[in-house]
Coordinates of C-alpha atoms and ligand atoms in Angstrom, one line a residue:
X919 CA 74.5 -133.5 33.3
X920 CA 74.8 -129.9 33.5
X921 CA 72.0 -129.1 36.5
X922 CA 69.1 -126.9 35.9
X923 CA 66.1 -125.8 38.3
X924 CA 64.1 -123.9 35.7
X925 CA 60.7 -123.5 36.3
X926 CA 60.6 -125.8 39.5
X927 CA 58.8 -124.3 42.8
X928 CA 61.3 -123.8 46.2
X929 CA 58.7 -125.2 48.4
X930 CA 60.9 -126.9 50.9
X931 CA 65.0 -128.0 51.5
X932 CA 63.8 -131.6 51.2
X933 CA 62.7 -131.2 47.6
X934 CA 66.2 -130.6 46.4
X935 CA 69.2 -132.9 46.0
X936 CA 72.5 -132.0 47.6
X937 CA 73.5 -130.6 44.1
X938 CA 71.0 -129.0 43.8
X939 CA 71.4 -126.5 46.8
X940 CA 75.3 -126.5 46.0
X941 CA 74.1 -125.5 42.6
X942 CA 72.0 -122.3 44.8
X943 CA 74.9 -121.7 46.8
X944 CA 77.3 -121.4 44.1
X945 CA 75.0 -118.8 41.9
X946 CA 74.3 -117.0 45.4
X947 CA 77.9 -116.6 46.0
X948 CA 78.5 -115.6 42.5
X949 CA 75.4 -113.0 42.9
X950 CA 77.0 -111.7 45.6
X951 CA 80.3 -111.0 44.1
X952 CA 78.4 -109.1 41.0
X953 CA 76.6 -106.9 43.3
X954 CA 79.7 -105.9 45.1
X955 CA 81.4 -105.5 41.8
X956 CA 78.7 -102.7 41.3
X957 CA 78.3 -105.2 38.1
X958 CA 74.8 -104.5 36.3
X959 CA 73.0 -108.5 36.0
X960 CA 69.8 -107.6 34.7
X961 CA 69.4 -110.9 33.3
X962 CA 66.0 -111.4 33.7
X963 CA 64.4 -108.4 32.0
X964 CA 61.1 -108.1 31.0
X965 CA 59.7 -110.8 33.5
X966 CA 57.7 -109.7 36.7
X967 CA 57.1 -111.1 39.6
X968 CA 54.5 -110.9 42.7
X969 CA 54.9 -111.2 46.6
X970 CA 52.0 -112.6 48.7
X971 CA 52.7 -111.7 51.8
X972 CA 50.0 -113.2 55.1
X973 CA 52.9 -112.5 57.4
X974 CA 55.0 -109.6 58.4
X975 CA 58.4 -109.5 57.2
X976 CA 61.3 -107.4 56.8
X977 CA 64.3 -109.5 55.1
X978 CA 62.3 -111.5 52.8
X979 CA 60.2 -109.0 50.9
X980 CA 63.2 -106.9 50.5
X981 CA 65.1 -109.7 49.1
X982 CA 63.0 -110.5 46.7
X983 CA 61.9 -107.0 45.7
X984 CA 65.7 -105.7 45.7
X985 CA 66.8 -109.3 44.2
X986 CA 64.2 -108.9 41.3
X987 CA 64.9 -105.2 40.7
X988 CA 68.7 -106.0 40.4
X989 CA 67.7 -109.1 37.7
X990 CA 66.3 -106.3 35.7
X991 CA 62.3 -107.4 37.2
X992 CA 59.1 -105.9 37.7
X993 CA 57.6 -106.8 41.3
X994 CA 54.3 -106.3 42.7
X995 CA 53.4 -106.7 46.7
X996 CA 50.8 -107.7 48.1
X997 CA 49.5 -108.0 51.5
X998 CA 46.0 -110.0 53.3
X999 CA 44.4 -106.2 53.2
X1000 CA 45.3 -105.3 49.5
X1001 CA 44.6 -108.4 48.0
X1002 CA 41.5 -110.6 47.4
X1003 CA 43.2 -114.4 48.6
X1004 CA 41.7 -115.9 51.0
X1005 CA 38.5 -113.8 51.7
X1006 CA 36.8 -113.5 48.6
X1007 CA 38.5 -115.5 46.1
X1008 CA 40.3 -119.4 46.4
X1009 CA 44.0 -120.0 46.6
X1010 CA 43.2 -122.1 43.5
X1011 CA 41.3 -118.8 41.1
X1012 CA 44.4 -116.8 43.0
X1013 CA 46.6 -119.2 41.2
X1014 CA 45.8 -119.1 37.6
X1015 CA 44.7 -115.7 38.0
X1016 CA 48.9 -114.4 39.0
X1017 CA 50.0 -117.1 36.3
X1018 CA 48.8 -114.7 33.2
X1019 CA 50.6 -111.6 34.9
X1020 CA 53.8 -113.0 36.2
X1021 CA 56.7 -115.4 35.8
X1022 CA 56.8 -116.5 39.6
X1023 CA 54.8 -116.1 42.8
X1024 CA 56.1 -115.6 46.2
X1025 CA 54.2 -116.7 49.1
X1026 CA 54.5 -116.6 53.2
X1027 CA 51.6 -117.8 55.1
X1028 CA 50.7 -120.1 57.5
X1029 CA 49.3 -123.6 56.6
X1030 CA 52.4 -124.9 54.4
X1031 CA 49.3 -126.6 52.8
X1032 CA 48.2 -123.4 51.2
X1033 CA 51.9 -122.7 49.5
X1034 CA 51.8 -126.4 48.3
X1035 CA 47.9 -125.5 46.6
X1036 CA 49.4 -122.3 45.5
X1037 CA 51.9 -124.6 43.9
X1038 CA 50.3 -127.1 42.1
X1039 CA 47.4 -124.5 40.4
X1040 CA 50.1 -122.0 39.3
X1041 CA 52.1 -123.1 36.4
X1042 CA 54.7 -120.7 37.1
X1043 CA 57.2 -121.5 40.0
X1044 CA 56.4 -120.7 43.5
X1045 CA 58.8 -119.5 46.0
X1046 CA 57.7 -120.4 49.7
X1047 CA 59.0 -117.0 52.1
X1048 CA 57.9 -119.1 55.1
X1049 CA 55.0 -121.0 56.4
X1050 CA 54.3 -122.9 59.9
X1051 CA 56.6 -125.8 59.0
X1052 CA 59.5 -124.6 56.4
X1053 CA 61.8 -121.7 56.0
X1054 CA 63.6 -122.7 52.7
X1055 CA 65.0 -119.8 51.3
X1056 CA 66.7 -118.8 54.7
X1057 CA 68.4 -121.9 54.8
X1058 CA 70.1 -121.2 51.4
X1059 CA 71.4 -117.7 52.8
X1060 CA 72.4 -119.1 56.0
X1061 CA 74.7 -122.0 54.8
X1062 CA 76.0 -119.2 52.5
X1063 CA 77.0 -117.5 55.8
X1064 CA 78.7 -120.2 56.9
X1065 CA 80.7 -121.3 53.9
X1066 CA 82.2 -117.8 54.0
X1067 CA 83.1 -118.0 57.6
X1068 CA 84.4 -121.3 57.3
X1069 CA 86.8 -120.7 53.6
X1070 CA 84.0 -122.8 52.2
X1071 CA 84.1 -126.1 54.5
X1072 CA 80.8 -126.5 56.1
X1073 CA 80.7 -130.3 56.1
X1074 CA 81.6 -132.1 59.2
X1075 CA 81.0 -128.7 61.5
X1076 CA 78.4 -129.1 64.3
X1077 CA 75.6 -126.8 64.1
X1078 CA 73.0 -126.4 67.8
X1079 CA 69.9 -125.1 67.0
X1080 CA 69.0 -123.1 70.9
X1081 CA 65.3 -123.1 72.0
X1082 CA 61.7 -123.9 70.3
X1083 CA 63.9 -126.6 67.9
X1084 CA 60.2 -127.4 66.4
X1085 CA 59.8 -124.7 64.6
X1086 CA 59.8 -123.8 60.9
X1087 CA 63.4 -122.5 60.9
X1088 CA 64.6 -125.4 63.4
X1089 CA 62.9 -128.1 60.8
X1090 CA 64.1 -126.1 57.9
X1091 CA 68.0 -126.1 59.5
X1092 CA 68.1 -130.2 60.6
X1093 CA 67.3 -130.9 56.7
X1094 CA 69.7 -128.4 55.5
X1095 CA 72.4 -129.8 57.7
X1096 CA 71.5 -133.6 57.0
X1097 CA 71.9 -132.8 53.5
X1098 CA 75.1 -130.6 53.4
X1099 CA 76.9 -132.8 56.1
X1100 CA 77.1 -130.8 58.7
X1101 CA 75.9 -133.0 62.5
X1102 CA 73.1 -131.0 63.6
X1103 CA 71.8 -130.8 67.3
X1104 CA 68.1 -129.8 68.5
X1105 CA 68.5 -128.6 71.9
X1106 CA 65.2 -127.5 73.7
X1107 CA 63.2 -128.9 76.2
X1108 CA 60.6 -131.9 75.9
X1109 CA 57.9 -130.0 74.2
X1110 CA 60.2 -128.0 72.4
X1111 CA 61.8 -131.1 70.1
X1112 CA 61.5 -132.0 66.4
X1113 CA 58.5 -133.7 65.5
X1114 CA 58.5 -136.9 63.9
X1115 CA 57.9 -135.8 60.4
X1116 CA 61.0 -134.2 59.9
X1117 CA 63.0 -136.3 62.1
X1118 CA 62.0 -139.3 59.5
X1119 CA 63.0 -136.9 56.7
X1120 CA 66.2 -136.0 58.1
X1121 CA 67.5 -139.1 59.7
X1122 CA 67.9 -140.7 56.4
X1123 CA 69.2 -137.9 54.5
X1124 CA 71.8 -137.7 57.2
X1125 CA 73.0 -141.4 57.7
X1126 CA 73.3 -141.2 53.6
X1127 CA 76.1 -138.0 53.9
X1128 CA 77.8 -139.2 57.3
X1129 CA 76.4 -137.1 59.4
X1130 CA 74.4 -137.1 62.7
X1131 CA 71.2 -135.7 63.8
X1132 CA 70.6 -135.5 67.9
X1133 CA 68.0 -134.4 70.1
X1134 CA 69.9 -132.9 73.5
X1135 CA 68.1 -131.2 76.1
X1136 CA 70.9 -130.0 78.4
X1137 CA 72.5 -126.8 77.2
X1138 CA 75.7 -127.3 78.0
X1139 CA 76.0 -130.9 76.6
X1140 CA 74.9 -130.0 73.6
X1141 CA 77.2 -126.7 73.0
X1142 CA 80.6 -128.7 73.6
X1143 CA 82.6 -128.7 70.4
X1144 CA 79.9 -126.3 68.4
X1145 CA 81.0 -124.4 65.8
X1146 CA 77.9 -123.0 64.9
X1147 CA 75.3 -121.9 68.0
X1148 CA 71.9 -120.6 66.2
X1149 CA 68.6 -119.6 67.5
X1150 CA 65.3 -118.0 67.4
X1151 CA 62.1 -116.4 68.8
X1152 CA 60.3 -118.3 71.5
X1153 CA 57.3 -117.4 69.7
X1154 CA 57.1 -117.5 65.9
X1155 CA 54.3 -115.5 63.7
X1156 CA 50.7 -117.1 64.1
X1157 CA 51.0 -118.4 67.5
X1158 CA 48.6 -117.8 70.4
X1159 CA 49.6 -114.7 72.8
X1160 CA 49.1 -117.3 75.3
X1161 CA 51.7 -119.4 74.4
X1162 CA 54.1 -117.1 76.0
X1163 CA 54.4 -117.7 79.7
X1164 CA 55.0 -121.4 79.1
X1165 CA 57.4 -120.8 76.7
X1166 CA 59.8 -117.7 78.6
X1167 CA 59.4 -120.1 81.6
X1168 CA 60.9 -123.2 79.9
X1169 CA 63.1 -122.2 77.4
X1170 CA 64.9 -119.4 80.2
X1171 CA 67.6 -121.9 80.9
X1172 CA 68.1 -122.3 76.5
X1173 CA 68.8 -118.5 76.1
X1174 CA 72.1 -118.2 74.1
X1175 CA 74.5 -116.3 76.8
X1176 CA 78.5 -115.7 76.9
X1177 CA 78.4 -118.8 79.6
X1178 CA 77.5 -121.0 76.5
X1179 CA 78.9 -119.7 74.6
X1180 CA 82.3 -120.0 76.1
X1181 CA 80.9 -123.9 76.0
X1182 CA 81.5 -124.2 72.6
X1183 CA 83.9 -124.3 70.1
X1184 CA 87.1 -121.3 70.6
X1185 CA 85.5 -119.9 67.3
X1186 CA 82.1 -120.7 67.6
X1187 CA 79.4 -118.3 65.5
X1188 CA 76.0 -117.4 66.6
X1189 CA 73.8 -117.4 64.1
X1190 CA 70.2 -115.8 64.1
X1191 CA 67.4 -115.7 61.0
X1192 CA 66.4 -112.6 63.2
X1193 CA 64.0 -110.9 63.9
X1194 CA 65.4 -111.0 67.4
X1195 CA 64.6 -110.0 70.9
X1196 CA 67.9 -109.1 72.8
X1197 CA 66.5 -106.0 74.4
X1198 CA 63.3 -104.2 75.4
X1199 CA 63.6 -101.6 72.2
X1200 CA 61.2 -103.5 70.8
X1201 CA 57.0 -103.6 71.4
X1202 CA 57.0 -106.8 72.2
X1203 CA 60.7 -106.9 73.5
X1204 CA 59.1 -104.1 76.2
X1205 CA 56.0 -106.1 76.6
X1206 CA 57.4 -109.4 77.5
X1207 CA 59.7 -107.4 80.0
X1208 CA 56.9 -106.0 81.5
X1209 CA 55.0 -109.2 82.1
X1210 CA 57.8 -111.5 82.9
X1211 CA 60.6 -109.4 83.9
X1212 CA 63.2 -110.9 81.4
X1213 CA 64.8 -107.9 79.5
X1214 CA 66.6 -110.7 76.7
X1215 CA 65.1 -113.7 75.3
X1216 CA 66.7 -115.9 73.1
X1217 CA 69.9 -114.1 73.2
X1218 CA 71.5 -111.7 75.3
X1219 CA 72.4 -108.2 74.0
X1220 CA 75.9 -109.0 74.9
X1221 CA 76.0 -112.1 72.4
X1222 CA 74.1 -110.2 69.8
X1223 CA 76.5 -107.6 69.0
X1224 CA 79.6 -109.8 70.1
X1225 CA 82.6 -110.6 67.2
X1226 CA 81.3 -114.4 67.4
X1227 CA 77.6 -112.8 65.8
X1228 CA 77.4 -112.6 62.3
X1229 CA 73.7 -111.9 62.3
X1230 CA 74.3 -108.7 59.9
X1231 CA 76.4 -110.7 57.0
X1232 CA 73.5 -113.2 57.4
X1233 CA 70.7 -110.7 57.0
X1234 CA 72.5 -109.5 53.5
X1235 CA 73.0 -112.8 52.4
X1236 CA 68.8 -113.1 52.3
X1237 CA 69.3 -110.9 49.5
X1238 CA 71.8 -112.6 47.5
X1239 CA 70.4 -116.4 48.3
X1240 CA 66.9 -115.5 46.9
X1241 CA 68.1 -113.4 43.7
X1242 CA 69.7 -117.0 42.9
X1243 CA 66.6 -119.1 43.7
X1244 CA 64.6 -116.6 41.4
X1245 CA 67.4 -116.6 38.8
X1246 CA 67.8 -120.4 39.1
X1247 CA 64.3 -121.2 38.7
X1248 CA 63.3 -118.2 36.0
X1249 CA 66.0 -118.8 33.6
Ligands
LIG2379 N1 64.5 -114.0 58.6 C1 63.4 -113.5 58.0 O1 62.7 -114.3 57.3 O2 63.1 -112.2 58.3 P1 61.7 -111.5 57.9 O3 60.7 -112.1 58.8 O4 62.0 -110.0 58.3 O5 61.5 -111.7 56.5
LIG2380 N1 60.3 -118.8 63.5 C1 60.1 -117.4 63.1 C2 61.0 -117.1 62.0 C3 60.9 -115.7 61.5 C4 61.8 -115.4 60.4 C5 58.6 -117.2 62.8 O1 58.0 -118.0 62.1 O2 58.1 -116.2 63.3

C-alpha cells in the first residue's frame, strides 16, 4: 500500500514507522532537487498555515515560513507577546480557535505536554518545532544530511551524540538512529545520560533493525570507528541560568576537538542542529567566557569550520525536511 501521512500530526520520531520517515526523506530529497531546479511547486495553494513560537528560533521558523511560501502557502507567526496562548486563553480554545483559519499549526514550546494538547483539540495537523523532550523535524533534515554524505547508505554507520545526551535533540537522534539502523552512542557524563523513557523506546526499536544503542562516558572510547560525531549546547532553551557552572565544569572534557576527532573514523562528519557556541561573538558565547574562562564550548572554532563540518548543508536541509513534513501531511 502506497504510504500516505495526510492529515497526521509530527509530534515525535517514535510515532512514525521506518517507512514512514523513508517516505519524508525521499519527498525532502526530492524538494530539494525542485528548489535547486529553480522549479516553481506551489502545490499547496490556497492553504495557510500558523507558527506558535514560545521559544527563540532561527532555522525553524524560516523553514517553515520559506517551506510554506515555496508550496504556494499563506503563513502567519506568532510569538508569547503577540498572541493570546497561554495567558489569557487555554491551549485547548487556542486549538479550535487556529483550526477555522488554517490547515496546520506549528508549535515550539516547552512542556511536550502542551504540543500533545495542542494536538488532540486541533483537528488539523500539528507540527512540533521543539519542546523539552523531542526535536522531530531536525531529525528528518539531519538524516537527510547524512544520506547525502554517505551516497545514500546511512544504515550500519555509527553516530556519537557529544555532551548533555539527555536532551531533546539527543532523545530525538537515539530514536532516529534505532529506527534507520544506524548504532547510536550517548556519550556524556553520569548526569548527562538518556533517561529511561527513551532508552525503553529506543532499545526495542533498535534490537528490531540490528542495531545498537550504548551509553559511553569516556570520549575517546566512544569516538573510535565514528562516522558521524554530533553535538549540542550545554544548555538548551528553558533551563535555569544556574545550570551553567555544573554543566561547563563536567561536560569540558566532552567538547568536540581535532584530538577526537582524529579518534574517529578517517572521514568522520561533525554534525551540529546549531545554534552553536564555538567562539565568544556571541552574548552568551562572551558571557560564559567571562565567567568561566572557556572561549569554545561544545566545539572548538577549529572543528566548526573544518572540511569534516557540514553544519551549513545541515542548516539548509531544515528547510527542505519541513516543506516535506508540511507537504506530506497537507496533501
Ligand atoms: N536547529 C534549530 O532548531 O535551530 P533554531 O533554534 O534556530 O530553530
Ligand atoms: N537543545 C537545544 C536545541 C536547539 C535547536 C535547545 O533546546 O535549546
Amino acid at each position: 500500500m502506497p504510504i500516505s501521512l495526510s492529515g497526521r500530526d509530527f509530534l515525535r520520531i517514535a510515532d512514525f514507522s521506518t517507512p514512514e520517515i523513508e517516505y519524508l526523506l525521499r519527498l525532502a530529497h526530492q524538494f530539494k532537487a525542485l528548489k535547486l531546479a529553480g522549479t516553481p511547486h506551489r502545490y499547496l495553494q490556497g492553504k495557510n498555515v500558523v507558527l506558535l513560537f514560545q521559544k527563540t528560533s532561527t532555522r525553524t521558523r524560516c523553514s517553515f515560513e520559506v517551506g510554506a511560501m515555496d508550496l504556494g502557502m499563506g503563513v502567519t507567526f506568532l510569538d508569547p507577546k503577540s498572541s493570546q496562548m497561554g495567558t489569557k486563553e487555554s491551549i485547548a480554545d487556542t486549538a479550535h480557535v487556529l483550526e477555522r483559519f488554517y490547515d496546520g499549526i506549528e508549535f515550539r514550546g516547552f512542556a511536550h505536554a502542551d504540543v500533545e494538547e495542542l494536538a488532540r483539540n486541533a483537528s488539523v495537523p500539528v507540527w512540533n518545532g521543539l519542546t523539552d523532550l523531542w526535536h522531530p523535524t531536525q531529525m528528518i533534515c539531519d538524516m537527510m544530511t547524512l544520506q547525502e554524505k554517505f551516497n545514500g547508505n546511512i544504515k550500519g554507520k555509527k553516530l556519537v551524540f557529544m555532551g548533555d545526551a539527555k536532551n531533546n535533540v539527543a532523545r530525538s537522534l537515539m530514536v532516529t538512529c534505532a529506527k534507520l539502523g544506524l548504532d547510536y552512542v550517548a556519550c556524556g557524563p553520569e548526569d548527562c545520560m538518556p533517561a529511561q523513557d527513551v532508552l525503553d523506546i529506543a532499545r526495542p526499536i533498535a534490537e528490531e533493525n540490528g542495531c545498537t544503542i550504548s551509553l559511553e562516558q569516556d570520549p575517546a572510547k566512544a569516538v573510535a570507528g565514528a562516522d558521524v560525531i554530533y553535538t549540542d549546547v550545554w544548555v538548551s532553551m528553558g533551563e535555569p541560568d544556574s545550570v551553567w557552572e555544573h554543566r561547563v565544569k563536567e561536560l569540558m572534557p566532552y567538547q568536540v576537538n581535532s584530538e577526537l576527532m582524529a579518534k574517529a573514523a578517517d572521514d568522520v562528519l561533525f554534525l551540529h542542529c546549531l545554534p552553536a557556541y564555538h567562539d565568544t561573538k556571541t552574548k552568551i558565547g562572551a558571557d560564559i567566557y567571562k565567567r568561566f574562562g572557556i572561549s569554545e564550548q561544545e566545539v572548538t572554532d577549529e572543528v566548526f569550520k573544518s572540511r569534516r563540518s557540514v553544519v551549513f548543508d545541515e542548516a539548509e536541509n531544515r528547510m527542505h525536511a519541513i516543506k516535506a513534513i508540511m507537504y506530506a501531511t497537507l496533501k
